[in-house]
Short mmCIF file of C-alpha atoms in Angstrom, two decimals:
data_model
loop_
_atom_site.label_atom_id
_atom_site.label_comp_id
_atom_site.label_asym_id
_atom_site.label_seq_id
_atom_site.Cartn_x
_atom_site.Cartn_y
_atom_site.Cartn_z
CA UNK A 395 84.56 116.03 117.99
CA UNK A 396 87.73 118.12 118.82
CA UNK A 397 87.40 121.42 121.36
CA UNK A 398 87.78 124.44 119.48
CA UNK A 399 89.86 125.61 121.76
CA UNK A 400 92.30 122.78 120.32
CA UNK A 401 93.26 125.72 117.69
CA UNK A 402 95.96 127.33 119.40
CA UNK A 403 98.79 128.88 117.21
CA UNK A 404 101.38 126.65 118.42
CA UNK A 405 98.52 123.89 117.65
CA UNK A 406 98.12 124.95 113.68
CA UNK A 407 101.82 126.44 113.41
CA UNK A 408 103.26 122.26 113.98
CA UNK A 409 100.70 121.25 110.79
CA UNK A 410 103.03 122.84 108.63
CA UNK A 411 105.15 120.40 107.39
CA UNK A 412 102.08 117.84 107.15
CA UNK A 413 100.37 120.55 104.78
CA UNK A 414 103.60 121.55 102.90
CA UNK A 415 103.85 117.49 101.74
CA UNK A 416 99.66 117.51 100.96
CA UNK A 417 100.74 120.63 99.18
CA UNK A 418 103.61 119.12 97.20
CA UNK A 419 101.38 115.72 96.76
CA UNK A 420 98.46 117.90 95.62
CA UNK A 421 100.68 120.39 93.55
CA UNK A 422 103.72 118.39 92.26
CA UNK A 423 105.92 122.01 92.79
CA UNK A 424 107.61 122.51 96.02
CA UNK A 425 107.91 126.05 95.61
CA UNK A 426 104.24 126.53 95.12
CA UNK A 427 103.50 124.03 98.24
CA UNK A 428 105.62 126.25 100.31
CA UNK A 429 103.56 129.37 99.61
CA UNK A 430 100.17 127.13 99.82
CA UNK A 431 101.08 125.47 103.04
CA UNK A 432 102.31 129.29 104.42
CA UNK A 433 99.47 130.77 103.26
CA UNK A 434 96.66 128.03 104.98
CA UNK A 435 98.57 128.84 107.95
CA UNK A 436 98.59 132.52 107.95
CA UNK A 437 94.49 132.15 107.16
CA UNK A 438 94.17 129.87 110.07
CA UNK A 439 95.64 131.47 112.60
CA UNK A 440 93.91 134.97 111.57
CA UNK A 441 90.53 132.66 111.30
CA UNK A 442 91.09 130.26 113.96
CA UNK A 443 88.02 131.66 115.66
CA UNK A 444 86.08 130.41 112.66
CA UNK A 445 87.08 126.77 113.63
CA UNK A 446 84.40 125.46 115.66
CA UNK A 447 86.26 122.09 116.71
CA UNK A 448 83.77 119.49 114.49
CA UNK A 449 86.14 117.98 112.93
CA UNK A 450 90.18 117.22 113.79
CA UNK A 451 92.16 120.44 113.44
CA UNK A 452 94.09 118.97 111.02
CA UNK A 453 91.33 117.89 108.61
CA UNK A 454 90.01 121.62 109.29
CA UNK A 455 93.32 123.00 107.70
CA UNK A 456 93.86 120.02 104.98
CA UNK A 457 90.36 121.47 103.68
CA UNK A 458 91.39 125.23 103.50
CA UNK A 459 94.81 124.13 101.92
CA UNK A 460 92.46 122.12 99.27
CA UNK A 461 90.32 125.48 98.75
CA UNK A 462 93.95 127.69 98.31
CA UNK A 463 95.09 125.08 95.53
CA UNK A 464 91.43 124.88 93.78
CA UNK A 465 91.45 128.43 93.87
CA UNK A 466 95.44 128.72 92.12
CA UNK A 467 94.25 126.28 89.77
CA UNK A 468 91.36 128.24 88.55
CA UNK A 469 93.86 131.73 88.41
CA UNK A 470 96.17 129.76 86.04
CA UNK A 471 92.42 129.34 83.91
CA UNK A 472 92.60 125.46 85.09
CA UNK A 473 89.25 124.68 86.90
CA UNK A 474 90.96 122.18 88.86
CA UNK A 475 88.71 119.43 86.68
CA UNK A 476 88.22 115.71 86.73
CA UNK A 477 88.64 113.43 83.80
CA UNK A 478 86.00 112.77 81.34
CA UNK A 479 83.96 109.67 81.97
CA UNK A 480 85.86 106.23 80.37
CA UNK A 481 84.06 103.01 79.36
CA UNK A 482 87.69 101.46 79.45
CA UNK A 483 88.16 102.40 83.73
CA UNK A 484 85.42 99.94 84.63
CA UNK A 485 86.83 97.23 82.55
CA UNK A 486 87.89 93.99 84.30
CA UNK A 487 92.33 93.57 84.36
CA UNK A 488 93.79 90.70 82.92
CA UNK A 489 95.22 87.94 85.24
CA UNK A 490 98.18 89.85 86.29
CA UNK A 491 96.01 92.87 87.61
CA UNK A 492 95.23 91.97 90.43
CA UNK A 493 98.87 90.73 91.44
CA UNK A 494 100.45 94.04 89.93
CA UNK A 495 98.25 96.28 92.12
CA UNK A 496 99.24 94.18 95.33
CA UNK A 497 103.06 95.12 94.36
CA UNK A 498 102.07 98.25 93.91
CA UNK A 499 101.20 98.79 98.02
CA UNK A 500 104.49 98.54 98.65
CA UNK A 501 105.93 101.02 96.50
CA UNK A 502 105.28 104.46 97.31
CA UNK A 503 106.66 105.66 94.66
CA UNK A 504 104.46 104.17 92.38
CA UNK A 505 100.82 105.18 93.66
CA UNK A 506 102.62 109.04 93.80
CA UNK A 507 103.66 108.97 90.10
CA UNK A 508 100.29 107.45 88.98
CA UNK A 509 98.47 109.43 91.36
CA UNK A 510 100.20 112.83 89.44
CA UNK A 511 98.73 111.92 86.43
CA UNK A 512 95.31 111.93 87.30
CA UNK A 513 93.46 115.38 86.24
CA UNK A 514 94.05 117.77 89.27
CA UNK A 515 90.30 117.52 91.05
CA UNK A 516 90.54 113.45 91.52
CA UNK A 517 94.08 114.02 92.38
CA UNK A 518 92.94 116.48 95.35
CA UNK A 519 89.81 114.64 95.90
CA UNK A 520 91.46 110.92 96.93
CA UNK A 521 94.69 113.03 98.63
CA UNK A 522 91.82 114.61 100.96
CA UNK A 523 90.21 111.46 101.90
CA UNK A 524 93.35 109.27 102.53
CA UNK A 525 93.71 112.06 105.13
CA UNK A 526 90.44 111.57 106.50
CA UNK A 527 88.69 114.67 105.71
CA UNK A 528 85.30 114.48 106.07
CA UNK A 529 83.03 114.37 103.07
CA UNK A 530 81.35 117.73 103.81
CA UNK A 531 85.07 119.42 104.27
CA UNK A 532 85.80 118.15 100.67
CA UNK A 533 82.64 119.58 99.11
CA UNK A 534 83.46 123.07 100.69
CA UNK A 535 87.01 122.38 99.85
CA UNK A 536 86.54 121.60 96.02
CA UNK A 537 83.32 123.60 95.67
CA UNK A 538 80.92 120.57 94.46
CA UNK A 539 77.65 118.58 95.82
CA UNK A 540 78.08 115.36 97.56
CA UNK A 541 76.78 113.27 94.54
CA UNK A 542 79.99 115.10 92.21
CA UNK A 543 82.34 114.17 95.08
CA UNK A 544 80.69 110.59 94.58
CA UNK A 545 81.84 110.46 90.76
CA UNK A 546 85.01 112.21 91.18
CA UNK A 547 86.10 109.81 93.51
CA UNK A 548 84.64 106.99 91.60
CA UNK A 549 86.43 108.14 88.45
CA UNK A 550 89.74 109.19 90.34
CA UNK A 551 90.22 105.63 92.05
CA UNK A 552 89.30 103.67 88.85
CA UNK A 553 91.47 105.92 86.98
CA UNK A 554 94.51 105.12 89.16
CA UNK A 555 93.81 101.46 89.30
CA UNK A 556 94.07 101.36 85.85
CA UNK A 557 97.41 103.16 85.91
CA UNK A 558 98.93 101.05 88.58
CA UNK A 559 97.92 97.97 86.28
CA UNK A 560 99.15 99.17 83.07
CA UNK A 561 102.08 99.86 85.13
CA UNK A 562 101.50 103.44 82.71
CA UNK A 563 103.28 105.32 85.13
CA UNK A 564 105.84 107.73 83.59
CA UNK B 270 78.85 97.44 70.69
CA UNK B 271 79.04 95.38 74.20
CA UNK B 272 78.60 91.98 75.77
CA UNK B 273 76.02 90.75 77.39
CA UNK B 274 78.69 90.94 80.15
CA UNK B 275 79.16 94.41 79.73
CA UNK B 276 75.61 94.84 80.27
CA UNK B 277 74.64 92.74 83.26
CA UNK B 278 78.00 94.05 84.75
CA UNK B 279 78.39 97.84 83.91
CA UNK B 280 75.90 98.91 86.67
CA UNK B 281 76.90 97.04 88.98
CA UNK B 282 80.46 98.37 88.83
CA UNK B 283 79.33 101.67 89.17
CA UNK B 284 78.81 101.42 92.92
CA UNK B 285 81.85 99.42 93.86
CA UNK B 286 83.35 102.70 94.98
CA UNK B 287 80.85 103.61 96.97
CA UNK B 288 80.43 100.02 98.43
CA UNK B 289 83.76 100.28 99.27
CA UNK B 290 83.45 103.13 100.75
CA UNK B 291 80.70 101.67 103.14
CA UNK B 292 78.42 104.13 101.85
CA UNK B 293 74.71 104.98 102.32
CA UNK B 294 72.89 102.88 99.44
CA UNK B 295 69.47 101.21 99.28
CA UNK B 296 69.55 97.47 100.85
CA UNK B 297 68.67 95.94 97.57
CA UNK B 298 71.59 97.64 95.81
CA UNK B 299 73.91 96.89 98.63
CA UNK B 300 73.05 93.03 98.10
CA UNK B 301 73.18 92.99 94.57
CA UNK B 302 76.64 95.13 94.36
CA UNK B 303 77.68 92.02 97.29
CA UNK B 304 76.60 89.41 95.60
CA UNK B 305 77.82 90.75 92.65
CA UNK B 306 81.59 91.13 93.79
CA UNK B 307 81.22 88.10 95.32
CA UNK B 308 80.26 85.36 92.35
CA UNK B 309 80.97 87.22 88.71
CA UNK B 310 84.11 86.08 87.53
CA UNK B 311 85.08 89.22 85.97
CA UNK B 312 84.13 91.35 88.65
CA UNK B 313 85.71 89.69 91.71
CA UNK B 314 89.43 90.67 90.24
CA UNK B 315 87.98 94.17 89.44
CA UNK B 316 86.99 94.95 93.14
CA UNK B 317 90.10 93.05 94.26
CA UNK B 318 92.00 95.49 92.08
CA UNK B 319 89.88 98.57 94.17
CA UNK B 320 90.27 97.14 97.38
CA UNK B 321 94.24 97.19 96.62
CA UNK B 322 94.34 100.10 95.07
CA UNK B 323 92.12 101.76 98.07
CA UNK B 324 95.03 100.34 100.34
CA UNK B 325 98.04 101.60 98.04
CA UNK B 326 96.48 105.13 98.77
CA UNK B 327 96.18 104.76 102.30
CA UNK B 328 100.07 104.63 102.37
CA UNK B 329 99.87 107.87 101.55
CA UNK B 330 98.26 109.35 104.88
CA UNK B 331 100.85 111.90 105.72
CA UNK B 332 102.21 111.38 109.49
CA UNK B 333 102.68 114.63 111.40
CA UNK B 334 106.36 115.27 112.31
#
């Protein structure tokens, strides 16, 4: 547990480049992370009272940056969605799968092309918990119950291990 | 139409997320998903395949500058 008091401006103003490359991760625009990442920050230090230090300030502020880029989505009439449900992303991978997907830990590159091709929600969904946010923080953040989160990360992570396999990545 | 495979396998592999994820799940499940991963042929390379994919994400954790 973190001390509210651990919300100082100075505090939330040095998370700015770590939520301007979420953003950009999240977002694939840089422009549009820019304004995201400023605009988190400008609602966290106006609402840093609202921060009551139960989770890492950082996962705090990763969770309204996922709300600001749900909430873009669904002004450009995207909901932000997940991928419909595949019989083919539970299948087994042929006898180079499981040797691709090791080669595919060390490039970065990779996992960040694949990962842009997921539909946006999974995309947010596995950004937010590689960064540790909590599971409640990512149900406020992407508006859904804890059993949705369940599929959307179920579908999101089979989804991408499919990609790294087929070696789809564009 | 799908393999007998297909059917003793497709619920299992449902919960291999959230096995991997550690969690909450009823004991029985939690054996059956780990025994599961642990002796079906097919399966074993399909949770290997998670596992590395979970840790091909995890290079993505952003480190504050």
């Amino acid at each position: 547990m973190t001390d509210a008091a651990a919300a100082t401006p100075d505090a939330i103003a040095a998370l700015e480049p770590t939520l301007r490359k979420f953003a950009f991760r999240a977002t694939k625009n840089a422009d549009l992370a820019q304004e995201l990442a400023q605009a988190t920050l400008a609602s966290a230090l106006e609402g840093s009272r609202s921060f009551e230090g139960r989770s890492q300030l950082r996962t705090w502020l990763l969770g309204v940056l996922a709300h600001k880029i749900v909430d873009h989505l669904r002004r450009l009439g995207r909901d932000g969605g997940e991928g419909p449900e595949d019989p083919d992303l539970l299948a087994a991978p042929d006898s180079q799968g499981v040797e691709r997907v090791v080669a595919a830990r060390h490039q970065l590159q990779r996992v960040e092309a694949a990962l842009a091709q997921l539909p946006e929600r999974e995309r947010l969904a596995l950004l937010l918990e590689v960064e540790g946010v909590s599971r409640e923080e990512m149900c406020n953040a992407l508006g859904v119950e804890p059993t949705h989160l369940r599929v959307v990360l179920h579908r999101g992570r089979h989804r991408l291990r499919r990609l790294l396999e087929k070696d789809e990545v564009r | 139409m799908t393999s007998r495979r297909d059917d003793l396998c497709r619920p299992q592999r449902l919960h291999f997320s959230d096995y991997l994820d550690g969690a909450p799940m009823p004991w029985w499940r939690r054996l059956l998903v780990a025994f599961h991963v642990k002796y079906c042929p097919a399966c074993r390379p399909l949770y290997r395949s998670l596992e590395a994919t979970q840790e091909a994400l995890s290079a993505l954790h952003t480190h504050d500058e």
